[in-house]
mmCIF file of C-alpha atoms in Angstrom:
data_model
loop_
_atom_site.group_PDB
_atom_site.id
_atom_site.type_symbol
_atom_site.label_atom_id
_atom_site.label_comp_id
_atom_site.label_asym_id
_atom_site.label_seq_id
_atom_site.Cartn_x
_atom_site.Cartn_y
_atom_site.Cartn_z
ATOM 1 C CA GLY U 1 179.805 -144.479 2.994
ATOM 2 C CA ALA U 2 179.258 -140.668 2.161
ATOM 3 C CA VAL U 3 176.091 -138.806 4.009
ATOM 4 C CA VAL U 4 173.977 -136.176 2.510
ATOM 5 C CA SER U 5 171.970 -134.380 4.945
ATOM 6 C CA GLN U 6 168.784 -132.161 4.475
ATOM 7 C CA HIS U 7 167.397 -129.724 6.881
ATOM 8 C CA PRO U 8 164.441 -129.463 7.791
ATOM 9 C CA SER U 9 163.008 -132.832 7.220
ATOM 10 C CA TRP U 10 159.660 -131.227 6.777
ATOM 11 C CA VAL U 11 158.087 -127.741 6.652
ATOM 12 C CA ILE U 12 154.648 -126.290 6.811
ATOM 13 C CA CYS U 13 154.531 -122.603 5.773
ATOM 14 C CA LYS U 14 151.379 -120.204 4.730
ATOM 15 C CA SER U 15 151.071 -118.945 1.009
ATOM 16 C CA GLY U 16 153.136 -116.178 0.381
ATOM 17 C CA THR U 17 156.175 -116.840 2.897
ATOM 18 C CA SER U 18 159.615 -118.031 1.687
ATOM 19 C CA VAL U 19 161.065 -121.298 2.935
ATOM 20 C CA LYS U 20 164.932 -122.409 2.824
ATOM 21 C CA ILE U 21 166.058 -125.954 2.389
ATOM 22 C CA GLU U 22 169.802 -126.866 3.172
ATOM 23 C CA CYS U 23 171.575 -129.976 1.531
ATOM 24 C CA ARG U 24 174.887 -130.623 3.367
ATOM 25 C CA SER U 25 177.574 -133.208 2.325
ATOM 26 C CA LEU U 26 178.832 -134.367 5.435
ATOM 27 C CA ASP U 27 182.154 -136.296 4.825
ATOM 28 C CA PHE U 28 183.143 -135.122 1.225
ATOM 29 C CA GLN U 29 183.090 -131.991 -0.566
ATOM 30 C CA ALA U 30 180.443 -131.364 -3.432
ATOM 31 C CA THR U 31 181.002 -128.654 -5.978
ATOM 32 C CA THR U 32 177.929 -129.885 -7.796
ATOM 33 C CA MET U 33 174.885 -130.612 -6.015
ATOM 34 C CA PHE U 34 171.239 -131.793 -7.886
ATOM 35 C CA TRP U 35 168.066 -130.411 -6.523
ATOM 36 C CA TYR U 36 164.847 -132.432 -7.552
ATOM 37 C CA ARG U 37 161.144 -132.320 -6.803
ATOM 38 C CA GLN U 38 158.950 -135.158 -6.438
ATOM 39 C CA PHE U 39 154.938 -134.706 -6.392
ATOM 40 C CA PRO U 40 152.552 -137.609 -5.116
ATOM 41 C CA LYS U 41 153.110 -140.772 -6.783
ATOM 42 C CA GLN U 42 155.387 -139.466 -9.400
ATOM 43 C CA SER U 43 159.376 -140.024 -9.921
ATOM 44 C CA LEU U 44 161.703 -137.630 -9.216
ATOM 45 C CA MET U 45 162.099 -134.460 -11.791
ATOM 46 C CA LEU U 46 165.332 -132.618 -11.573
ATOM 47 C CA MET U 47 164.826 -128.823 -10.992
ATOM 48 C CA ALA U 48 168.446 -127.752 -11.011
ATOM 49 C CA THR U 49 171.840 -128.227 -10.689
ATOM 50 C CA SER U 50 173.994 -126.342 -8.114
ATOM 51 C CA ASN U 51 177.408 -125.191 -8.771
ATOM 52 C CA GLU U 52 179.783 -124.251 -5.835
ATOM 53 C CA GLY U 53 181.108 -120.776 -6.949
ATOM 54 C CA SER U 54 178.993 -119.655 -9.803
ATOM 55 C CA LYS U 55 175.308 -119.448 -10.759
ATOM 56 C CA ALA U 56 172.900 -122.711 -10.707
ATOM 57 C CA THR U 57 171.633 -123.949 -13.909
ATOM 58 C CA TYR U 58 167.811 -124.661 -14.238
ATOM 59 C CA GLU U 59 165.709 -127.088 -16.073
ATOM 60 C CA GLN U 60 163.102 -125.809 -18.680
ATOM 61 C CA GLY U 61 160.201 -124.653 -16.836
ATOM 62 C CA VAL U 62 161.507 -124.125 -13.483
ATOM 63 C CA GLU U 63 161.353 -120.310 -12.352
ATOM 64 C CA LYS U 64 165.069 -119.238 -11.216
ATOM 65 C CA ASP U 65 163.550 -116.186 -9.388
ATOM 66 C CA LYS U 66 161.091 -118.474 -7.265
ATOM 67 C CA PHE U 67 163.415 -121.347 -6.682
ATOM 68 C CA LEU U 68 166.684 -119.703 -5.367
ATOM 69 C CA ILE U 69 169.804 -121.572 -5.373
ATOM 70 C CA ASN U 70 172.802 -120.745 -3.738
ATOM 71 C CA HIS U 71 176.048 -123.146 -3.313
ATOM 72 C CA ALA U 72 177.963 -121.235 -0.443
ATOM 73 C CA SER U 73 180.405 -123.644 0.070
ATOM 74 C CA LEU U 74 181.830 -127.189 -1.061
ATOM 75 C CA THR U 75 179.544 -128.728 1.688
ATOM 76 C CA LEU U 76 176.283 -126.600 1.287
ATOM 77 C CA SER U 77 173.767 -125.897 -1.194
ATOM 78 C CA THR U 78 170.655 -123.955 -0.328
ATOM 79 C CA LEU U 79 167.288 -123.720 -2.293
ATOM 80 C CA THR U 80 164.845 -121.100 -1.229
ATOM 81 C CA VAL U 81 161.386 -121.427 -2.586
ATOM 82 C CA THR U 82 160.289 -117.740 -2.503
ATOM 83 C CA SER U 83 156.309 -116.820 -2.047
ATOM 84 C CA ALA U 84 155.289 -120.406 -1.821
ATOM 85 C CA HIS U 85 152.160 -121.490 -3.101
ATOM 86 C CA PRO U 86 150.038 -124.594 -2.559
ATOM 87 C CA GLU U 87 151.267 -126.086 -5.847
ATOM 88 C CA ASP U 88 154.768 -125.537 -4.425
ATOM 89 C CA SER U 89 153.872 -128.488 -2.110
ATOM 90 C CA SER U 90 156.343 -131.165 -2.677
ATOM 91 C CA PHE U 91 159.283 -133.402 -1.700
ATOM 92 C CA TYR U 92 162.512 -131.711 -2.407
ATOM 93 C CA ILE U 93 165.553 -133.760 -2.513
ATOM 94 C CA CYS U 94 169.189 -132.700 -3.163
ATOM 95 C CA SER U 95 172.177 -135.232 -4.310
ATOM 96 C CA ALA U 96 175.842 -134.839 -4.963
ATOM 97 C CA PRO U 97 177.828 -137.285 -7.067
ATOM 98 C CA ILE U 98 180.896 -138.712 -5.560
ATOM 99 C CA GLY U 99 183.883 -140.317 -6.829
ATOM 100 C CA LEU U 100 185.972 -140.068 -9.936
ATOM 101 C CA ALA U 101 185.105 -137.702 -12.506
ATOM 102 C CA GLY U 102 182.981 -139.416 -14.751
ATOM 103 C CA GLU U 103 181.318 -141.869 -12.183
ATOM 104 C CA ASN U 104 177.831 -141.136 -11.230
ATOM 105 C CA GLU U 105 177.435 -142.794 -7.973
ATOM 106 C CA GLN U 106 174.989 -140.265 -6.442
ATOM 107 C CA PHE U 107 174.189 -139.850 -2.404
ATOM 108 C CA PHE U 108 170.855 -138.380 -1.677
ATOM 109 C CA GLY U 109 169.375 -136.468 1.001
ATOM 110 C CA PRO U 110 166.596 -137.785 2.843
ATOM 111 C CA GLY U 111 164.195 -135.143 1.326
ATOM 112 C CA THR U 112 162.438 -132.259 2.823
ATOM 113 C CA ARG U 113 158.637 -132.503 2.734
ATOM 114 C CA LEU U 114 157.092 -128.564 1.899
ATOM 115 C CA THR U 115 153.407 -128.178 2.497
ATOM 116 C CA VAL U 116 152.182 -124.706 1.619
ATOM 117 C CA LEU U 117 148.782 -123.710 3.570
ATOM 118 C CA ASP R 1 171.118 -141.737 -22.223
ATOM 119 C CA ALA R 2 169.406 -144.818 -23.437
ATOM 120 C CA LYS R 3 165.995 -145.118 -22.364
ATOM 121 C CA THR R 4 165.035 -147.996 -19.933
ATOM 122 C CA THR R 5 161.694 -150.161 -19.330
ATOM 123 C CA GLN R 6 160.796 -151.596 -16.591
ATOM 124 C CA PRO R 7 157.710 -153.707 -15.437
ATOM 125 C CA PRO R 8 155.404 -151.218 -12.811
ATOM 126 C CA SER R 9 155.479 -153.605 -10.255
ATOM 127 C CA MET R 10 156.450 -156.619 -8.569
ATOM 128 C CA ASP R 11 155.813 -158.981 -5.507
ATOM 129 C CA CYS R 12 158.269 -161.230 -3.726
ATOM 130 C CA ALA R 13 157.857 -163.614 -0.917
ATOM 131 C CA GLU R 14 160.090 -162.497 2.260
ATOM 132 C CA GLY R 15 163.061 -164.525 2.310
ATOM 133 C CA ARG R 16 162.972 -165.172 -1.451
ATOM 134 C CA ALA R 17 165.144 -163.928 -4.311
ATOM 135 C CA ALA R 18 163.844 -160.610 -5.978
ATOM 136 C CA ASN R 19 164.891 -160.391 -9.829
ATOM 137 C CA LEU R 20 163.900 -157.122 -11.093
ATOM 138 C CA PRO R 21 164.405 -156.983 -14.932
ATOM 139 C CA CYS R 22 165.044 -154.002 -16.808
ATOM 140 C CA ASN R 23 165.465 -153.380 -20.866
ATOM 141 C CA HIS R 24 167.842 -150.966 -22.435
ATOM 142 C CA SER R 25 168.173 -152.134 -25.868
ATOM 143 C CA THR R 26 169.493 -148.814 -27.313
ATOM 144 C CA ILE R 27 172.202 -149.016 -24.814
ATOM 145 C CA SER R 28 175.611 -147.813 -26.102
ATOM 146 C CA GLY R 29 179.320 -148.902 -25.512
ATOM 147 C CA ASN R 30 180.147 -146.364 -22.868
ATOM 148 C CA GLU R 31 176.860 -146.400 -21.107
ATOM 149 C CA TYR R 32 176.698 -147.928 -17.372
ATOM 150 C CA VAL R 33 173.753 -149.628 -15.756
ATOM 151 C CA TYR R 34 172.853 -147.963 -12.521
ATOM 152 C CA TRP R 35 170.424 -149.108 -10.233
ATOM 153 C CA TYR R 36 168.892 -147.156 -7.045
ATOM 154 C CA ARG R 37 165.999 -147.891 -5.090
ATOM 155 C CA GLN R 38 163.413 -145.291 -3.112
ATOM 156 C CA ILE R 39 161.878 -146.536 0.113
ATOM 157 C CA HIS R 40 158.531 -144.394 0.452
ATOM 158 C CA SER R 41 159.249 -141.035 1.720
ATOM 159 C CA GLN R 42 163.118 -141.358 1.765
ATOM 160 C CA GLY R 43 165.738 -140.306 -0.774
ATOM 161 C CA PRO R 44 166.881 -143.005 -3.299
ATOM 162 C CA GLN R 45 169.837 -144.973 -2.230
ATOM 163 C CA TYR R 46 172.323 -146.259 -4.787
ATOM 164 C CA ILE R 47 172.354 -150.077 -4.989
ATOM 165 C CA ILE R 48 175.074 -151.160 -8.039
ATOM 166 C CA HIS R 49 176.185 -150.028 -10.978
ATOM 167 C CA GLY R 50 177.843 -152.117 -14.065
ATOM 168 C CA LEU R 51 178.999 -151.782 -17.682
ATOM 169 C CA LYS R 52 179.001 -155.524 -19.209
ATOM 170 C CA ASN R 53 180.274 -157.788 -16.216
ATOM 171 C CA ASN R 54 178.019 -159.097 -13.621
ATOM 172 C CA GLU R 55 178.732 -157.083 -10.257
ATOM 173 C CA THR R 56 177.964 -157.981 -6.561
ATOM 174 C CA ASN R 57 178.131 -156.171 -3.298
ATOM 175 C CA GLU R 58 176.642 -156.309 -0.133
ATOM 176 C CA MET R 59 173.303 -155.258 -1.090
ATOM 177 C CA ALA R 60 172.788 -156.906 -4.527
ATOM 178 C CA SER R 61 173.779 -158.569 -7.849
ATOM 179 C CA LEU R 62 173.646 -157.373 -11.339
ATOM 180 C CA ILE R 63 173.535 -159.442 -14.136
ATOM 181 C CA ILE R 64 173.881 -157.824 -17.475
ATOM 182 C CA THR R 65 173.209 -159.869 -20.865
ATOM 183 C CA GLU R 66 175.915 -160.507 -23.022
ATOM 184 C CA ASP R 67 174.580 -157.960 -25.734
ATOM 185 C CA ARG R 68 173.839 -155.817 -22.890
ATOM 186 C CA LYS R 69 170.100 -154.986 -23.918
ATOM 187 C CA SER R 70 168.657 -155.853 -20.389
ATOM 188 C CA SER R 71 169.733 -156.554 -16.798
ATOM 189 C CA THR R 72 168.572 -158.227 -13.836
ATOM 190 C CA LEU R 73 168.815 -156.527 -10.462
ATOM 191 C CA ILE R 74 168.721 -159.730 -7.723
ATOM 192 C CA LEU R 75 168.130 -159.255 -4.206
ATOM 193 C CA PRO R 76 169.188 -162.500 -2.741
ATOM 194 C CA HIS R 77 167.031 -162.648 0.242
ATOM 195 C CA ALA R 78 164.421 -159.919 0.288
ATOM 196 C CA THR R 79 163.109 -158.446 3.453
ATOM 197 C CA LEU R 80 160.286 -156.292 4.169
ATOM 198 C CA ARG R 81 162.772 -153.376 4.640
ATOM 199 C CA ASP R 82 163.202 -153.975 0.491
ATOM 200 C CA THR R 83 159.721 -152.954 -0.047
ATOM 201 C CA ALA R 84 160.734 -149.779 -2.480
ATOM 202 C CA VAL R 85 160.630 -148.117 -5.936
ATOM 203 C CA TYR R 86 163.874 -149.508 -7.859
ATOM 204 C CA TYR R 87 165.067 -147.735 -10.634
ATOM 205 C CA CYS R 88 167.088 -148.978 -13.805
ATOM 206 C CA ILE R 89 169.266 -145.664 -15.350
ATOM 207 C CA VAL R 90 171.635 -146.036 -17.841
ATOM 208 C CA ILE R 91 173.949 -143.078 -18.136
ATOM 209 C CA SER R 92 177.432 -142.268 -19.912
ATOM 210 C CA ARG R 93 180.230 -142.289 -17.886
ATOM 211 C CA ALA R 94 181.958 -139.985 -20.735
ATOM 212 C CA THR R 95 179.587 -137.048 -19.575
ATOM 213 C CA GLY R 96 180.807 -136.864 -16.174
ATOM 214 C CA ARG R 97 178.889 -136.112 -13.375
ATOM 215 C CA ARG R 98 175.441 -135.446 -14.408
ATOM 216 C CA ALA R 99 172.035 -135.555 -12.680
ATOM 217 C CA LEU R 100 170.088 -138.586 -13.103
ATOM 218 C CA THR R 101 167.171 -139.052 -15.042
ATOM 219 C CA PHE R 102 164.559 -141.075 -13.313
ATOM 220 C CA GLY R 103 161.693 -143.078 -14.877
ATOM 221 C CA SER R 104 158.778 -144.820 -13.175
ATOM 222 C CA GLY R 105 160.680 -147.523 -11.893
ATOM 223 C CA THR R 106 159.536 -151.097 -10.528
ATOM 224 C CA ARG R 107 157.410 -150.901 -7.528
ATOM 225 C CA LEU R 108 158.593 -154.070 -5.482
ATOM 226 C CA GLN R 109 156.424 -155.360 -2.625
ATOM 227 C CA VAL R 110 157.859 -157.678 -0.391
ATOM 228 C CA GLN R 111 155.160 -159.829 1.195
ATOM 229 C CA PRO R 112 155.407 -161.514 4.817
#
């Protein structure tokens, strides 16, 4: 089946630094990718939709200047957490839909656990 | 998209069938029922989806009631690796590829 990878799988950084997370579709092209965030014992919450060749669209309450998204190619989307703070510590997951237009079978990456000290 | 209701948790003995219910009483005619699961500290995994007919694949079976107001995901022979949170999601195919809205799901614990 289709595979979505994320890198890194986990990262620890100091407060105030920036962290880049990559999401790749390994065997299919993805013009759209989604970024989610999951806090402990909570469900996944959509942060933004990444669109190849155009600007990302962000969910209400998600700061676009803090969470920079770049969809540079049909197989790569990156999420950069700028000036990270401890409250940004979370599990970040990307997904990409596959199949015919209208289908919603999505493949998720394994997630990236971010810990900000 | 129609709202779904799932029990917060269920237990199942290893080797037995796990039947996970989902209520979606406000589902409309062009909405599909999708099931995903999330094993601890991993990304969600697609399991199965259906519109109105029962569906089966190598992972599970999906039984949708005739009025489509509820469905049941069946794992025929649960193993310890099936311990996960299972999400039932209803989404309209007409709106194309959209992000998924995850509820709180059902935490299935498979007991040895």
